[in-house]
Short mmCIF file of C-alpha atoms and ligand atoms in Angstrom, two decimals:
data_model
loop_
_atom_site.label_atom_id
_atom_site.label_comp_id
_atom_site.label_asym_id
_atom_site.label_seq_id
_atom_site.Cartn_x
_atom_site.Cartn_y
_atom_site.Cartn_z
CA UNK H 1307 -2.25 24.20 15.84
CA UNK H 1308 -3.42 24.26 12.38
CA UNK H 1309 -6.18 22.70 9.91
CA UNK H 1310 -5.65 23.19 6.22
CA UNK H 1311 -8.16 22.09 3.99
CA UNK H 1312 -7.96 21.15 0.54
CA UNK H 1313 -10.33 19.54 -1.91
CA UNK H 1314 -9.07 17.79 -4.92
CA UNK H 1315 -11.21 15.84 -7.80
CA UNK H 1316 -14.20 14.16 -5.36
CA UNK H 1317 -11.92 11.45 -4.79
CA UNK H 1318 -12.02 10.49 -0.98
CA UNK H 1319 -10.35 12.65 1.90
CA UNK H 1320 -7.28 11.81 3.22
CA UNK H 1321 -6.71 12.36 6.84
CA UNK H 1322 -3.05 13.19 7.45
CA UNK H 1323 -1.74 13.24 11.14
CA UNK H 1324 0.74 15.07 11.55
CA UNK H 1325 2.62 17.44 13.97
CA UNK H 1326 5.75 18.00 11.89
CA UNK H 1327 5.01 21.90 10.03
CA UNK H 1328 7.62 20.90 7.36
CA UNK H 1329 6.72 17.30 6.76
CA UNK H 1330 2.77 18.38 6.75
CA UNK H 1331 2.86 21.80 4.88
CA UNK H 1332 4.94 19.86 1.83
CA UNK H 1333 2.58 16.38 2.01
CA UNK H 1334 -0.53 18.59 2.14
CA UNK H 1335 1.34 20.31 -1.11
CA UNK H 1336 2.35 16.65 -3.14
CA UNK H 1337 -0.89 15.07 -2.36
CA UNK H 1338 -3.07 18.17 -3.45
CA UNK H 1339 -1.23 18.23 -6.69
CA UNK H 1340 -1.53 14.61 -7.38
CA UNK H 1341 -5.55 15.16 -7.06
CA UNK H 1342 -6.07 14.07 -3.35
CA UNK H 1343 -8.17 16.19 -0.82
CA UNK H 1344 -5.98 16.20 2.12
CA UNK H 1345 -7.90 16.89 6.09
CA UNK H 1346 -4.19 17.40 7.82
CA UNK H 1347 -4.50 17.59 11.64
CA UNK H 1348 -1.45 18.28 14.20
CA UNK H 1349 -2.76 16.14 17.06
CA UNK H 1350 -4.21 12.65 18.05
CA UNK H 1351 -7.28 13.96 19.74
CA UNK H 1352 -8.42 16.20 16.70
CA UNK H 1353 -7.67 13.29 14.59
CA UNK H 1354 -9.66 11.24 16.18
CA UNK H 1355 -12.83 13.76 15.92
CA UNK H 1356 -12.28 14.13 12.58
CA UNK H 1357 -12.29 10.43 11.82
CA UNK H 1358 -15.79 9.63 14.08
CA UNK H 1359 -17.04 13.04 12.08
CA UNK H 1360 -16.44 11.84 8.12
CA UNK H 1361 -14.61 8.31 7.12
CA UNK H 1362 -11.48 9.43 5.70
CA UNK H 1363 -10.72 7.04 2.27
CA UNK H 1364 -7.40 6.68 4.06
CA UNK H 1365 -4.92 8.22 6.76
CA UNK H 1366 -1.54 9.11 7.11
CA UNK H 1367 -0.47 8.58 10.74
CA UNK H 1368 2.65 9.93 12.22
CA UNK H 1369 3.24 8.21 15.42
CA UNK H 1370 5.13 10.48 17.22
CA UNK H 1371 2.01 13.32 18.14
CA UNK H 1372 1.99 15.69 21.53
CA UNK H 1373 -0.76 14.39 22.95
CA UNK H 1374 -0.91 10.41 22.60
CA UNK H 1375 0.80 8.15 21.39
CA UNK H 1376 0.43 7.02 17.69
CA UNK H 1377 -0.30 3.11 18.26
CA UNK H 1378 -3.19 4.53 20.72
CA UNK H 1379 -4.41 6.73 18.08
CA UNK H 1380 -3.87 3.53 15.29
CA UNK H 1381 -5.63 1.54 18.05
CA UNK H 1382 -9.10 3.85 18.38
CA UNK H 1383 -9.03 3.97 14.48
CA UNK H 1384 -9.59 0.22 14.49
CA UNK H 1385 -12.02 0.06 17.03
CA UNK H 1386 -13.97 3.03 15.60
CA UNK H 1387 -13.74 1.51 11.53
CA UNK H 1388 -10.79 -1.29 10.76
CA UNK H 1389 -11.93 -0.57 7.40
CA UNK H 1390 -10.04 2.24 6.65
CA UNK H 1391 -6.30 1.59 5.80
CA UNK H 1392 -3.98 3.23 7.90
CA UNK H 1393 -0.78 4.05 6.28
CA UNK H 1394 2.02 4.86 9.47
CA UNK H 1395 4.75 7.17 8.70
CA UNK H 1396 7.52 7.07 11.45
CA UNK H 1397 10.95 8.38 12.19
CA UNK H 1398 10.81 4.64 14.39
CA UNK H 1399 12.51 2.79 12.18
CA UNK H 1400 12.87 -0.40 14.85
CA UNK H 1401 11.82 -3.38 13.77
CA UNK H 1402 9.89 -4.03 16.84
CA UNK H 1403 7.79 -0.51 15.62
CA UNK H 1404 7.31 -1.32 12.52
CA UNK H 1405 5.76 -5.03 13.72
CA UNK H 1406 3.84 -3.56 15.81
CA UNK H 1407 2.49 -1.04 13.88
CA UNK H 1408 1.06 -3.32 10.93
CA UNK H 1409 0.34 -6.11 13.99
CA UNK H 1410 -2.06 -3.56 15.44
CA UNK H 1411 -4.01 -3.03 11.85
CA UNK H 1412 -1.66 -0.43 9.87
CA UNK H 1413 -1.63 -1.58 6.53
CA UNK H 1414 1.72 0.30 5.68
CA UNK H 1415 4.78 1.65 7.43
CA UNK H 1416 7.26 4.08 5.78
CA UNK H 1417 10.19 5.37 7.75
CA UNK H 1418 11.25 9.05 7.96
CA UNK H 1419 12.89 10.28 5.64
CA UNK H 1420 10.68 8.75 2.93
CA UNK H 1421 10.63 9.53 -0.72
CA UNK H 1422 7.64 11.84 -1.73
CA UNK H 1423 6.61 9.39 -5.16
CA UNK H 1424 6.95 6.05 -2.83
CA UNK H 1425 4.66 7.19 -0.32
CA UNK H 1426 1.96 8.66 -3.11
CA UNK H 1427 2.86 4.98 -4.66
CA UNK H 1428 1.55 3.22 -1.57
CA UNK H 1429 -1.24 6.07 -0.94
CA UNK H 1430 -2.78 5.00 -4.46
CA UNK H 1431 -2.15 1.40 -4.22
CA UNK H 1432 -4.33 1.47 -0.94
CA UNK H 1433 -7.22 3.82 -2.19
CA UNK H 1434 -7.40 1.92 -5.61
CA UNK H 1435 -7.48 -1.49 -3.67
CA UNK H 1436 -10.60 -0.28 -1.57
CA UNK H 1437 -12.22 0.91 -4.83
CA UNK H 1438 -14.93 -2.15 -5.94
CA UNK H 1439 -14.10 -1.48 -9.59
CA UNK H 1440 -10.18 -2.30 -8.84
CA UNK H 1441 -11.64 -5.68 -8.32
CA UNK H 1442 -11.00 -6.49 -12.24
CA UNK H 1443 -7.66 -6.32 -13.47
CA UNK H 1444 -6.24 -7.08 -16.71
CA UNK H 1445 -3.46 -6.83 -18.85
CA UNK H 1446 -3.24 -8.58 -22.46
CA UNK H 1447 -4.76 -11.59 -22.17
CA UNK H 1448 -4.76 -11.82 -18.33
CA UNK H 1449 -7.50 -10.93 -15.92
CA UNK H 1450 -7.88 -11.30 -12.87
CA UNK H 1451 -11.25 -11.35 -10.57
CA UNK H 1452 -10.03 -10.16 -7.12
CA UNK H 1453 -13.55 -10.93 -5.47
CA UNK H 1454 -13.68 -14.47 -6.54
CA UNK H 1455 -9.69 -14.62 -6.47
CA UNK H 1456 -9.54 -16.09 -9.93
CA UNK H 1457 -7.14 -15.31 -12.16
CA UNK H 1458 -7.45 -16.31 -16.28
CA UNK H 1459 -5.08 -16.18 -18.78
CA UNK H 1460 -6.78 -16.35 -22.30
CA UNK H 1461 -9.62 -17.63 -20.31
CA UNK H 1462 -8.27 -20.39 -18.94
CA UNK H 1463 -8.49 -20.81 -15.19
CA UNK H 1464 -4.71 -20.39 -14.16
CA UNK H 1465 -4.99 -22.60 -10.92
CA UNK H 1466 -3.06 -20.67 -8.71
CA UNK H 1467 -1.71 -21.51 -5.18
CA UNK H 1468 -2.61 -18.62 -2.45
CA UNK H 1469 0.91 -17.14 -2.21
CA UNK H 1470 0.85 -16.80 -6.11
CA UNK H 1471 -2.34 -15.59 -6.75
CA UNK H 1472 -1.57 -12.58 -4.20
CA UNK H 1473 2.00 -12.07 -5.60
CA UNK H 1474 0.50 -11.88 -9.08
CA UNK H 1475 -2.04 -9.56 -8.20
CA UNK H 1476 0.52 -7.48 -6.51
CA UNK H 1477 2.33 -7.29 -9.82
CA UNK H 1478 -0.94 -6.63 -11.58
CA UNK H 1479 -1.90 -3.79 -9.82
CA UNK H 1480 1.21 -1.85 -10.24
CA UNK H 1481 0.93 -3.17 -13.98
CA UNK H 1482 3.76 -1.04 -16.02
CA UNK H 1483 5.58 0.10 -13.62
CA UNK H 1484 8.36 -1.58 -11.13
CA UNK H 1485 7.47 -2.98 -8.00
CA UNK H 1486 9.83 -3.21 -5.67
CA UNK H 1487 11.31 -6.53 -3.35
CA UNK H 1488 10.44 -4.56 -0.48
CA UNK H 1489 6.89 -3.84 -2.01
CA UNK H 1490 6.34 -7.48 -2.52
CA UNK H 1491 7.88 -8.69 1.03
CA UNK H 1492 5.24 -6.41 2.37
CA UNK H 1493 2.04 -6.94 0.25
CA UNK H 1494 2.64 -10.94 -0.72
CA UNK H 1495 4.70 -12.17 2.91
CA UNK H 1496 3.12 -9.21 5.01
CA UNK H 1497 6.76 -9.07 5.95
CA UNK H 1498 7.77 -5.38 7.20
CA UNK H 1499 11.15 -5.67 5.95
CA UNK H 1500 12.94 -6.84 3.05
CA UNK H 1501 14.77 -10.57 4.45
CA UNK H 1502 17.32 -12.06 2.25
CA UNK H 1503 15.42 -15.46 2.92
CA UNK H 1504 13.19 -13.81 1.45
CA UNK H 1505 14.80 -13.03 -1.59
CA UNK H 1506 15.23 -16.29 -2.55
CA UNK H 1507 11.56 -17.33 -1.98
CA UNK H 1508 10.79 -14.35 -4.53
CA UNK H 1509 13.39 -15.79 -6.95
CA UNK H 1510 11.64 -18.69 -6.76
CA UNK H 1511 8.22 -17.23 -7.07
CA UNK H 1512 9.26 -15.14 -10.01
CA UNK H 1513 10.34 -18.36 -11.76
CA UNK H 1514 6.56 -20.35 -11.42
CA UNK H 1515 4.86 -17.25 -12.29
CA UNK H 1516 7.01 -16.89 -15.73
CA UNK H 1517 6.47 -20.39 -16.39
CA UNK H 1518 2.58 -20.23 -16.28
CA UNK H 1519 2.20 -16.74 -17.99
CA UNK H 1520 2.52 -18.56 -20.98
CA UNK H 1521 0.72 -17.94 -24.64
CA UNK H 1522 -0.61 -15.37 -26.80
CA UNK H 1523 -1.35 -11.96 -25.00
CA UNK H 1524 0.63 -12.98 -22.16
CA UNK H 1525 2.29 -10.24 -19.75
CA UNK H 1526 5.87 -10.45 -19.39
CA UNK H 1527 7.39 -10.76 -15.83
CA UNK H 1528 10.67 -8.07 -16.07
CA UNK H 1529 13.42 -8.13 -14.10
CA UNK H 1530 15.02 -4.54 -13.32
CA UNK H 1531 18.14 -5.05 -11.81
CA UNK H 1532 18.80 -3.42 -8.81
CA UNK H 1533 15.36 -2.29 -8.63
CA UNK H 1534 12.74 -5.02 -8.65
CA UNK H 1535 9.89 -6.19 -10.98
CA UNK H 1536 7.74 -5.71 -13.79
CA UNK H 1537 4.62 -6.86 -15.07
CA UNK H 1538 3.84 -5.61 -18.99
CA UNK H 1539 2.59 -6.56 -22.16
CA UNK H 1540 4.91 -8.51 -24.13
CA1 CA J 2037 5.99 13.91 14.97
#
């Protein structure tokens, strides 16, 4: 068994648990490099240690470990600090596993093999969401106050039904750059898998939001074919 330590630019550890040497040498590698201090562990029990020893900002959880199982380990997490997001990278790619996983508290779920930039994607999207001064975001003329969940445009009080106010958000967070269907089936429906009923719902979605983001300084709602969304300045 191995611990590898490495600090990155006071930003908040991540615990990765993983038993995988290839998976965890090259994830310990891509997360150092994009900044992250990485705490990577090769078994449940160790994990679990670690976690009641220092809060981890976030952790990595591979469910299938040596010594328990990874909805156990997800499980103790919880009851030790639901707080932390717990970000569940299986080779399970069931749909029953990947509902039970977020059911029990995981906040993501990427299936093995994953693409390096969409997991650090989701790893950010997490840490920045837990960070109080994410709770602001703008872009032109739009801002929105995640504490209150208000959003303005110009300063106008957009009123804004739930589902759009979170799929708008979603957008705004990622501001720039494309966010996927899947992305937003996860973060706005909490669905674990992209649904074609789904799709249209978005469709439909994208359509209201584009109607009220309206005016001078307004973002622009892209389409990228094939590929998903965009929120950017016009
Ligand atoms: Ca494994």
């Amino acid at each position: 068994m191995q611990v590898k330590l490495a600090y990155g630019r006071g930003m908040k550890e991540i615990l990765l648990v993983e038993d995988d040497n290839n998976v965890g040498e090259s994830l310990v590698e891509g997360l150092t490099q994009a900044g992250y201090a990485v705490n990577w562990l090769t078994t449940g029990q160790k994990a679990l240690n670690a976690f009641r020893k220092k809060r981890p900002g976030l952790v990595v959880l591979d469910l299938g470990l040596p010594d328990m199982d990874g909805f156990q380990i997800l499980e103790a997490f919880q009851q030790e600090d639901a707080q932390v997001p717990v970000l569940i990278l299986s080779a399970r790619s069931e749909v029953e596993s990947r509902v039970q996983g977020l059911e029990n508290g995981a906040v993501d779920y990427l299936v093995k093999p994953f693409a390096f930039p969409e997991l650090l994607a989701r790893i950010r999207l997490r840490l920045r969401g837990a960070l109080p001064a994410e709770a602001d975001l703008t872009l032109g003329s739009l801002h929105a106050d995640c504490i209150r969940r208000e959003v303005r445009l110009q300063g106008e009080l957009l009123d804004l039904p739930p589902r759009e106010y979170d799929f708008l958000v979603c957008l705004l967070r990622s501001k720039g750059q494309a966010v996927s269907r899947e992305q937003i089936a996860r973060d706005v429906w909490k669905s674990p898998q992209r649904m074609s009923s789904l799709d249209n719902l978005i469709d439909v979605y994208v359509s209201r939001l584009r109607e009220r983001l309206q005016g001078e300084g307004a973002p622009m709602l892209r389409t990228l074919r094939g590929v998903g969304y965009r929120l950017e300045e016009k």
